[in-house]
Amino acid sequence: MLHYEISGNGKEPLVLLHGFMENSLIWEEMEPYLSTSFRLIKIDLPGHGQSKTYGETHPMELMAEQVKNVTDKLQLAPFHILGHSMGGYVSLALVEKFPHLLKSMTLFFSSFLADDEDKKEQRLKSLRIIKEAFPNYVKAGVPNLFNPNEKDILEGKIELAKEIALSTRTQGVLAAVKGMAERKDHTETISTFEGKILLIAGKHDSAVKTELLLKKLPGKTNIKSYVVDCGHNGHWEKPAICAEIINTELLHNLPKKLVF
């Protein structure tokens, strides 16, 4: 079973799924802002953190099934789920397969769109670099995920992100890249899901095409979207603002498409 930790004093269960080359430690800065509202279940995805690797490829559906094993054990249903980046892809697979288990889904600097051909090619080309020079891959790539206008302010957090990425086993990194490259488009998934859908995006996100994502977002009353003045890592760059949106939207209602 996947490694998980539980914290928080709230009644509402919120499952937190980290992104690629991350683990459950990424939530530490946002956790104090969420812990009074939610019971937080922080899960290490396959091949990341303290969770084992399950094979040469980790499809998003396999990861979703492993997450469900944890939520079944804890008897959480119905629950909220929030996924950062790759964790959002896993959340979408979970929504598609088990929509009845979920109260809401938050795509946290993530996308419901499949990779285009250029992105798939980029992922597959990265496999060789990861195998041959993983530290260089981390050191070159991680800083680009933060707001380029605030890199001096965010220097400590960038170093922490590198440290967490470097702690990820190479086998798990490779399996995740292969799984992400083959993931499907989930426009229909979010169009048919009846629970609350919250999308939090970054104005300076180099990993997600925010403008395209907002254009493709279905115009349904259960879907809310926010654009935050940060890069790909709102949990480190704007933790208080992101937590305020989550607390407000999952427990109350506000107008659609507010910009912070």
Tab-separated table of N, CA and C in Angstrom, residues 25-169:
chain	number	residue	atom	x	y	z
A	25	LEU	N	5.830	15.876	1.517
A	25	LEU	CA	6.454	17.007	2.229
A	25	LEU	C	6.120	18.359	1.594
A	26	ILE	N	5.683	18.355	0.347
A	26	ILE	CA	5.435	19.642	-0.337
A	26	ILE	C	4.285	20.421	0.292
A	27	TRP	N	3.452	19.763	1.083
A	27	TRP	CA	2.264	20.427	1.626
A	27	TRP	C	2.530	21.161	2.936
A	28	GLU	N	3.751	21.126	3.444
A	28	GLU	CA	4.028	21.656	4.782
A	28	GLU	C	3.671	23.135	4.929
A	29	GLU	N	3.912	23.940	3.907
A	29	GLU	CA	3.625	25.372	4.029
A	29	GLU	C	2.141	25.684	3.933
A	30	MET	N	1.410	24.893	3.170
A	30	MET	CA	-0.019	25.138	3.013
A	30	MET	C	-0.843	24.481	4.121
A	31	GLU	N	-0.275	23.454	4.720
A	31	GLU	CA	-0.996	22.646	5.707
A	31	GLU	C	-1.590	23.447	6.866
A	32	PRO	N	-0.865	24.397	7.471
A	32	PRO	CA	-1.464	25.144	8.588
A	32	PRO	C	-2.731	25.914	8.200
A	33	TYR	N	-2.817	26.316	6.945
A	33	TYR	CA	-3.978	27.072	6.477
A	33	TYR	C	-5.179	26.164	6.166
A	34	LEU	N	-4.922	24.863	6.026
A	34	LEU	CA	-5.989	23.915	5.675
A	34	LEU	C	-6.409	23.022	6.834
A	35	SER	N	-5.551	22.904	7.838
A	35	SER	CA	-5.732	21.866	8.857
A	35	SER	C	-6.920	22.098	9.787
A	36	THR	N	-7.395	23.335	9.894
A	36	THR	CA	-8.570	23.562	10.746
A	36	THR	C	-9.863	23.272	10.001
A	37	SER	N	-9.815	23.285	8.675
A	37	SER	CA	-11.010	23.056	7.863
A	37	SER	C	-11.152	21.608	7.432
A	38	PHE	N	-10.027	20.919	7.269
A	38	PHE	CA	-10.046	19.585	6.682
A	38	PHE	C	-9.242	18.578	7.500
A	39	ARG	N	-9.600	17.324	7.326
A	39	ARG	CA	-8.755	16.210	7.746
A	39	ARG	C	-7.913	15.866	6.522
A	40	LEU	N	-6.625	16.087	6.603
A	40	LEU	CA	-5.735	15.981	5.447
A	40	LEU	C	-5.110	14.593	5.357
A	41	ILE	N	-5.257	13.978	4.189
A	41	ILE	CA	-4.641	12.680	3.923
A	41	ILE	C	-3.602	12.892	2.833
A	42	LYS	N	-2.337	12.890	3.219
A	42	LYS	CA	-1.230	13.186	2.298
A	42	LYS	C	-0.608	11.870	1.847
A	43	ILE	N	-0.680	11.600	0.559
A	43	ILE	CA	-0.270	10.305	0.011
A	43	ILE	C	0.976	10.461	-0.858
A	44	ASP	N	1.935	9.544	-0.691
A	44	ASP	CA	3.080	9.450	-1.600
A	44	ASP	C	2.680	8.561	-2.772
A	45	LEU	N	2.692	9.100	-3.979
A	45	LEU	CA	2.314	8.332	-5.166
A	45	LEU	C	3.371	7.273	-5.493
A	46	PRO	N	3.032	6.259	-6.291
A	46	PRO	CA	3.982	5.188	-6.607
A	46	PRO	C	5.325	5.701	-7.104
A	47	GLY	N	6.403	5.138	-6.556
A	47	GLY	CA	7.747	5.503	-6.954
A	47	GLY	C	8.233	6.830	-6.408
A	48	HIS	N	7.460	7.452	-5.530
A	48	HIS	CA	7.813	8.745	-4.952
A	48	HIS	C	7.756	8.649	-3.426
A	49	GLY	N	8.573	9.479	-2.770
A	49	GLY	CA	8.558	9.471	-1.317
A	49	GLY	C	8.852	8.092	-0.762
A	50	GLN	N	7.981	7.628	0.128
A	50	GLN	CA	8.177	6.327	0.769
A	50	GLN	C	7.339	5.215	0.142
A	51	SER	N	6.751	5.491	-1.016
A	51	SER	CA	5.948	4.475	-1.703
A	51	SER	C	6.783	3.731	-2.749
A	52	LYS	N	6.527	2.457	-2.901
A	52	LYS	CA	7.333	1.624	-3.798
A	52	LYS	C	6.970	1.868	-5.266
A	53	THR	N	7.843	1.369	-6.143
A	53	THR	CA	7.603	1.398	-7.579
A	53	THR	C	6.899	0.108	-7.988
A	54	TYR	N	5.921	0.225	-8.878
A	54	TYR	CA	5.084	-0.918	-9.232
A	54	TYR	C	5.416	-1.526	-10.588
A	55	GLY	N	6.306	-0.923	-11.353
A	55	GLY	CA	6.653	-1.471	-12.662
A	55	GLY	C	7.424	-0.449	-13.467
A	56	GLU	N	7.712	-0.778	-14.721
A	56	GLU	CA	8.481	0.121	-15.574
A	56	GLU	C	7.681	1.356	-15.986
A	57	THR	N	6.355	1.221	-15.999
A	57	THR	CA	5.476	2.347	-16.343
A	57	THR	C	4.402	2.485	-15.282
A	58	HIS	N	4.128	3.703	-14.886
A	58	HIS	CA	3.053	3.979	-13.940
A	58	HIS	C	1.936	4.748	-14.648
A	59	PRO	N	1.003	4.045	-15.286
A	59	PRO	CA	-0.142	4.742	-15.869
A	59	PRO	C	-0.919	5.484	-14.781
A	60	MET	N	-1.583	6.552	-15.156
A	60	MET	CA	-2.341	7.324	-14.187
A	60	MET	C	-3.444	6.461	-13.550
A	61	GLU	N	-3.989	5.529	-14.338
A	61	GLU	CA	-5.040	4.659	-13.818
A	61	GLU	C	-4.521	3.730	-12.721
A	62	LEU	N	-3.286	3.236	-12.899
A	62	LEU	CA	-2.678	2.389	-11.863
A	62	LEU	C	-2.480	3.201	-10.582
A	63	MET	N	-1.985	4.418	-10.729
A	63	MET	CA	-1.788	5.251	-9.549
A	63	MET	C	-3.116	5.525	-8.858
A	64	ALA	N	-4.158	5.781	-9.652
A	64	ALA	CA	-5.481	6.060	-9.080
A	64	ALA	C	-6.001	4.863	-8.286
A	65	GLU	N	-5.785	3.672	-8.803
A	65	GLU	CA	-6.228	2.471	-8.095
A	65	GLU	C	-5.490	2.302	-6.772
A	66	GLN	N	-4.205	2.649	-6.764
A	66	GLN	CA	-3.443	2.563	-5.518
A	66	GLN	C	-3.901	3.608	-4.503
A	67	VAL	N	-4.268	4.788	-4.990
A	67	VAL	CA	-4.833	5.813	-4.101
A	67	VAL	C	-6.145	5.314	-3.513
A	68	LYS	N	-6.965	4.689	-4.358
A	68	LYS	CA	-8.253	4.167	-3.881
A	68	LYS	C	-8.057	3.102	-2.802
A	69	ASN	N	-7.002	2.313	-2.900
A	69	ASN	CA	-6.724	1.322	-1.856
A	69	ASN	C	-6.555	1.998	-0.495
A	70	VAL	N	-5.904	3.157	-0.502
A	70	VAL	CA	-5.714	3.908	0.747
A	70	VAL	C	-7.045	4.464	1.240
A	71	THR	N	-7.798	5.103	0.352
A	71	THR	CA	-9.067	5.714	0.776
A	71	THR	C	-10.085	4.655	1.204
A	72	ASP	N	-10.024	3.475	0.581
A	72	ASP	CA	-10.899	2.377	1.010
A	72	ASP	C	-10.532	1.912	2.415
A	73	LYS	N	-9.234	1.783	2.655
A	73	LYS	CA	-8.770	1.348	3.976
A	73	LYS	C	-9.224	2.318	5.059
A	74	LEU	N	-9.162	3.622	4.742
A	74	LEU	CA	-9.521	4.656	5.709
A	74	LEU	C	-11.022	4.946	5.731
A	75	GLN	N	-11.762	4.286	4.831
A	75	GLN	CA	-13.213	4.468	4.738
A	75	GLN	C	-13.579	5.958	4.635
A	76	LEU	N	-12.978	6.612	3.655
A	76	LEU	CA	-13.123	8.058	3.536
A	76	LEU	C	-14.370	8.507	2.789
A	77	ALA	N	-14.858	7.699	1.886
A	77	ALA	CA	-15.915	8.144	0.969
A	77	ALA	C	-17.137	8.679	1.702
A	78	PRO	N	-17.704	9.807	1.199
A	78	PRO	CA	-17.186	10.632	0.102
A	78	PRO	C	-16.112	11.594	0.601
A	79	PHE	N	-15.178	11.956	-0.297
A	79	PHE	CA	-14.069	12.820	0.109
A	79	PHE	C	-13.735	13.812	-1.006
A	80	HIS	N	-12.962	14.825	-0.636
A	80	HIS	CA	-12.417	15.787	-1.588
A	80	HIS	C	-11.030	15.303	-2.012
A	81	ILE	N	-10.650	15.589	-3.260
A	81	ILE	CA	-9.301	15.257	-3.697
A	81	ILE	C	-8.684	16.464	-4.385
A	82	LEU	N	-7.397	16.684	-4.113
A	82	LEU	CA	-6.646	17.777	-4.720
A	82	LEU	C	-5.333	17.217	-5.225
A	83	GLY	N	-5.031	17.471	-6.500
A	83	GLY	CA	-3.801	16.965	-7.078
A	83	GLY	C	-2.975	18.045	-7.732
A	84	HIS	N	-1.707	18.106	-7.329
A	84	HIS	CA	-0.781	19.057	-7.957
A	84	HIS	C	-0.131	18.418	-9.177
A	85	SER	N	-0.221	19.069	-10.331
A	85	SER	CA	0.463	18.639	-11.543
A	85	SER	C	0.150	17.162	-11.847
A	86	MET	N	1.120	16.257	-11.741
A	86	MET	CA	0.862	14.841	-11.994
A	86	MET	C	-0.207	14.297	-11.058
A	87	GLY	N	-0.260	14.813	-9.842
A	87	GLY	CA	-1.305	14.396	-8.910
A	87	GLY	C	-2.691	14.737	-9.431
A	88	GLY	N	-2.787	15.820	-10.222
A	88	GLY	CA	-4.051	16.159	-10.863
A	88	GLY	C	-4.432	15.153	-11.926
A	89	TYR	N	-3.436	14.649	-12.668
A	89	TYR	CA	-3.717	13.617	-13.670
A	89	TYR	C	-4.258	12.349	-12.996
A	90	VAL	N	-3.668	12.024	-11.853
A	90	VAL	CA	-4.132	10.856	-11.101
A	90	VAL	C	-5.553	11.092	-10.582
A	91	SER	N	-5.816	12.305	-10.116
A	91	SER	CA	-7.154	12.651	-9.628
A	91	SER	C	-8.197	12.479	-10.729
A	92	LEU	N	-7.864	12.903	-11.937
A	92	LEU	CA	-8.788	12.767	-13.066
A	92	LEU	C	-9.087	11.302	-13.371
A	93	ALA	N	-8.064	10.461	-13.296
A	93	ALA	CA	-8.274	9.027	-13.513
A	93	ALA	C	-9.178	8.448	-12.430
A	94	LEU	N	-9.025	8.937	-11.203
A	94	LEU	CA	-9.866	8.482	-10.099
A	94	LEU	C	-11.315	8.931	-10.299
A	95	VAL	N	-11.496	10.176	-10.737
A	95	VAL	CA	-12.843	10.693	-10.998
A	95	VAL	C	-13.523	9.886	-12.100
A	96	GLU	N	-12.765	9.562	-13.148
A	96	GLU	CA	-13.340	8.800	-14.260
A	96	GLU	C	-13.803	7.415	-13.813
A	97	LYS	N	-12.981	6.740	-13.013
A	97	LYS	CA	-13.285	5.369	-12.610
A	97	LYS	C	-14.237	5.279	-11.419
A	98	PHE	N	-14.138	6.236	-10.487
A	98	PHE	CA	-14.897	6.139	-9.236
A	98	PHE	C	-15.550	7.470	-8.848
A	99	PRO	N	-16.359	8.063	-9.724
A	99	PRO	CA	-16.917	9.398	-9.429
A	99	PRO	C	-17.776	9.440	-8.178
A	100	HIS	N	-18.384	8.317	-7.832
A	100	HIS	CA	-19.287	8.266	-6.679
A	100	HIS	C	-18.554	8.437	-5.346
A	101	LEU	N	-17.239	8.290	-5.375
A	101	LEU	CA	-16.463	8.402	-4.132
A	101	LEU	C	-16.151	9.845	-3.759
A	102	LEU	N	-16.330	10.766	-4.705
A	102	LEU	CA	-15.771	12.105	-4.553
A	102	LEU	C	-16.806	13.199	-4.374
A	103	LYS	N	-16.528	14.090	-3.427
A	103	LYS	CA	-17.315	15.303	-3.262
A	103	LYS	C	-16.839	16.385	-4.223
A	104	SER	N	-15.519	16.467	-4.391
A	104	SER	CA	-14.948	17.497	-5.258
A	104	SER	C	-13.593	17.046	-5.760
A	105	MET	N	-13.145	17.705	-6.831
A	105	MET	CA	-11.797	17.509	-7.345
A	105	MET	C	-11.184	18.877	-7.608
A	106	THR	N	-9.964	19.088	-7.115
A	106	THR	CA	-9.232	20.321	-7.375
A	106	THR	C	-8.016	20.022	-8.233
A	107	LEU	N	-7.985	20.611	-9.431
A	107	LEU	CA	-6.801	20.540	-10.281
A	107	LEU	C	-5.898	21.699	-9.888
A	108	PHE	N	-4.806	21.373	-9.249
A	108	PHE	CA	-3.919	22.349	-8.633
A	108	PHE	C	-2.679	22.496	-9.508
A	109	PHE	N	-2.676	23.524	-10.387
A	109	PHE	CA	-1.591	23.711	-11.341
A	109	PHE	C	-1.403	22.425	-12.147
A	110	SER	N	-2.506	21.981	-12.725
A	110	SER	CA	-2.559	20.737	-13.479
A	110	SER	C	-3.478	20.937	-14.675
A	111	SER	N	-3.684	19.890	-15.464
A	111	SER	CA	-4.470	20.014	-16.690
A	111	SER	C	-5.309	18.776	-16.939
A	112	PHE	N	-6.502	18.994	-17.480
A	112	PHE	CA	-7.347	17.876	-17.889
A	112	PHE	C	-7.098	17.515	-19.352
A	113	LEU	N	-6.277	18.294	-20.061
A	113	LEU	CA	-5.956	18.036	-21.462
A	113	LEU	C	-4.785	17.061	-21.569
A	114	ALA	N	-4.803	16.217	-22.596
A	114	ALA	CA	-3.684	15.306	-22.832
A	114	ALA	C	-2.481	16.081	-23.355
A	115	ASP	N	-1.305	15.496	-23.256
A	115	ASP	CA	-0.115	16.098	-23.852
A	115	ASP	C	-0.281	16.213	-25.367
A	116	ASP	N	0.182	17.328	-25.932
A	116	ASP	CA	0.246	17.394	-27.390
A	116	ASP	C	1.492	16.621	-27.838
A	117	GLU	N	1.674	16.478	-29.155
A	117	GLU	CA	2.770	15.643	-29.655
A	117	GLU	C	4.141	16.177	-29.242
A	118	ASP	N	4.298	17.487	-29.220
A	118	ASP	CA	5.579	18.063	-28.812
A	118	ASP	C	5.897	17.730	-27.362
A	119	LYS	N	4.881	17.815	-26.495
A	119	LYS	CA	5.090	17.529	-25.070
A	119	LYS	C	5.410	16.047	-24.859
A	120	LYS	N	4.715	15.168	-25.596
A	120	LYS	CA	5.005	13.738	-25.488
A	120	LYS	C	6.438	13.447	-25.904
A	121	GLU	N	6.865	14.064	-27.020
A	121	GLU	CA	8.224	13.854	-27.497
A	121	GLU	C	9.237	14.375	-26.480
A	122	GLN	N	8.929	15.517	-25.883
A	122	GLN	CA	9.810	16.089	-24.871
A	122	GLN	C	9.950	15.153	-23.674
A	123	ARG	N	8.833	14.579	-23.232
A	123	ARG	CA	8.885	13.639	-22.099
A	123	ARG	C	9.755	12.425	-22.436
A	124	LEU	N	9.526	11.844	-23.618
A	124	LEU	CA	10.250	10.629	-23.986
A	124	LEU	C	11.743	10.901	-24.181
A	125	LYS	N	12.090	12.072	-24.681
A	125	LYS	CA	13.503	12.426	-24.820
A	125	LYS	C	14.177	12.585	-23.457
A	126	SER	N	13.384	12.994	-22.473
A	126	SER	CA	13.955	13.203	-21.142
A	126	SER	C	14.370	11.903	-20.465
A	127	LEU	N	13.864	10.768	-20.922
A	127	LEU	CA	14.174	9.486	-20.288
A	127	LEU	C	15.679	9.219	-20.288
A	128	ARG	N	16.342	9.503	-21.404
A	128	ARG	CA	17.784	9.264	-21.495
A	128	ARG	C	18.546	10.162	-20.520
A	129	ILE	N	18.145	11.425	-20.433
A	129	ILE	CA	18.822	12.366	-19.534
A	129	ILE	C	18.642	11.932	-18.082
A	130	ILE	N	17.426	11.485	-17.749
A	130	ILE	CA	17.156	11.033	-16.373
A	130	ILE	C	18.038	9.835	-16.024
A	131	LYS	N	18.192	8.916	-16.970
A	131	LYS	CA	19.014	7.729	-16.726
A	131	LYS	C	20.493	8.081	-16.575
A	132	GLU	N	20.974	9.006	-17.409
A	132	GLU	CA	22.406	9.280	-17.477
A	132	GLU	C	22.865	10.423	-16.579
A	133	ALA	N	21.974	11.390	-16.326
A	133	ALA	CA	22.401	12.571	-15.571
A	133	ALA	C	21.237	13.148	-14.775
A	134	PHE	N	20.687	12.346	-13.878
A	134	PHE	CA	19.497	12.769	-13.137
A	134	PHE	C	19.722	14.054	-12.340
A	135	PRO	N	20.852	14.208	-11.614
A	135	PRO	CA	21.049	15.468	-10.870
A	135	PRO	C	21.022	16.698	-11.784
A	136	ASN	N	21.596	16.599	-12.961
A	136	ASN	CA	21.584	17.713	-13.898
A	136	ASN	C	20.173	18.002	-14.398
A	137	TYR	N	19.404	16.937	-14.617
A	137	TYR	CA	18.006	17.062	-15.042
A	137	TYR	C	17.215	17.855	-13.995
A	138	VAL	N	17.424	17.541	-12.734
A	138	VAL	CA	16.722	18.226	-11.643
A	138	VAL	C	17.172	19.682	-11.534
A	139	LYS	N	18.474	19.884	-11.511
A	139	LYS	CA	19.010	21.233	-11.313
A	139	LYS	C	18.641	22.181	-12.449
A	140	ALA	N	18.530	21.644	-13.661
A	140	ALA	CA	18.177	22.479	-14.804
A	140	ALA	C	16.679	22.734	-14.885
A	141	GLY	N	15.877	21.733	-14.513
A	141	GLY	CA	14.441	21.830	-14.732
A	141	GLY	C	13.632	22.457	-13.624
A	142	VAL	N	13.961	22.165	-12.382
A	142	VAL	CA	13.141	22.608	-11.254
A	142	VAL	C	13.001	24.133	-11.168
A	143	PRO	N	14.075	24.913	-11.302
A	143	PRO	CA	13.917	26.375	-11.195
A	143	PRO	C	12.945	26.966	-12.211
A	144	ASN	N	12.825	26.331	-13.374
A	144	ASN	CA	11.935	26.841	-14.415
A	144	ASN	C	10.459	26.705	-14.062
A	145	LEU	N	10.156	25.957	-13.016
A	145	LEU	CA	8.770	25.757	-12.608
A	145	LEU	C	8.264	26.861	-11.680
A	146	PHE	N	9.162	27.765	-11.296
A	146	PHE	CA	8.795	28.866	-10.405
A	146	PHE	C	8.650	30.162	-11.198
A	147	ASN	N	7.948	31.125	-10.620
A	147	ASN	CA	7.748	32.426	-11.243
A	147	ASN	C	9.115	33.054	-11.552
A	148	PRO	N	9.440	33.306	-12.828
A	148	PRO	CA	10.757	33.854	-13.167
A	148	PRO	C	10.995	35.251	-12.603
A	149	ASN	N	9.906	35.957	-12.268
A	149	ASN	CA	10.032	37.311	-11.738
A	149	ASN	C	10.354	37.345	-10.245
A	150	GLU	N	10.308	36.171	-9.588
A	150	GLU	CA	10.518	36.141	-8.134
A	150	GLU	C	11.535	35.089	-7.710
A	151	LYS	N	12.428	34.708	-8.622
A	151	LYS	CA	13.380	33.643	-8.300
A	151	LYS	C	14.321	34.012	-7.157
A	152	ASP	N	14.622	35.307	-7.024
A	152	ASP	CA	15.495	35.715	-5.923
A	152	ASP	C	14.797	35.539	-4.579
A	153	ILE	N	13.510	35.889	-4.532
A	153	ILE	CA	12.722	35.735	-3.305
A	153	ILE	C	12.499	34.254	-2.985
A	154	LEU	N	12.368	33.452	-4.035
A	154	LEU	CA	11.996	32.040	-3.877
A	154	LEU	C	13.206	31.105	-3.832
A	155	GLU	N	14.388	31.648	-3.714
A	155	GLU	CA	15.605	30.834	-3.797
A	155	GLU	C	15.605	29.656	-2.824
A	156	GLY	N	15.202	29.903	-1.581
A	156	GLY	CA	15.179	28.830	-0.592
A	156	GLY	C	14.190	27.729	-0.953
A	157	LYS	N	13.056	28.124	-1.498
A	157	LYS	CA	12.033	27.140	-1.861
A	157	LYS	C	12.438	26.360	-3.113
A	158	ILE	N	13.138	27.022	-4.004
A	158	ILE	CA	13.661	26.325	-5.180
A	158	ILE	C	14.657	25.255	-4.753
A	159	GLU	N	15.503	25.590	-3.783
A	159	GLU	CA	16.478	24.614	-3.284
A	159	GLU	C	15.781	23.445	-2.607
A	160	LEU	N	14.701	23.721	-1.880
A	160	LEU	CA	13.933	22.646	-1.244
A	160	LEU	C	13.300	21.749	-2.300
A	161	ALA	N	12.762	22.347	-3.349
A	161	ALA	CA	12.155	21.569	-4.431
A	161	ALA	C	13.194	20.664	-5.096
A	162	LYS	N	14.395	21.183	-5.293
A	162	LYS	CA	15.477	20.366	-5.857
A	162	LYS	C	15.817	19.196	-4.933
A	163	GLU	N	15.893	19.485	-3.646
A	163	GLU	CA	16.247	18.458	-2.658
A	163	GLU	C	15.221	17.326	-2.660
A	164	ILE	N	13.948	17.693	-2.687
A	164	ILE	CA	12.893	16.673	-2.711
A	164	ILE	C	12.951	15.881	-4.007
A	165	ALA	N	13.175	16.578	-5.132
A	165	ALA	CA	13.251	15.896	-6.429
A	165	ALA	C	14.418	14.908	-6.454
A	166	LEU	N	15.566	15.317	-5.954
A	166	LEU	CA	16.747	14.458	-5.956
A	166	LEU	C	16.590	13.244	-5.040
A	167	SER	N	15.675	13.337	-4.079
A	167	SER	CA	15.435	12.204	-3.175
A	167	SER	C	14.538	11.135	-3.819
A	168	THR	N	13.948	11.468	-4.961
A	168	THR	CA	13.059	10.527	-5.653
A	168	THR	C	13.886	9.487	-6.386
A	169	ARG	N	13.515	8.225	-6.242
A	169	ARG	CA	14.260	7.156	-6.905
A	169	ARG	C	14.106	7.262	-8.426
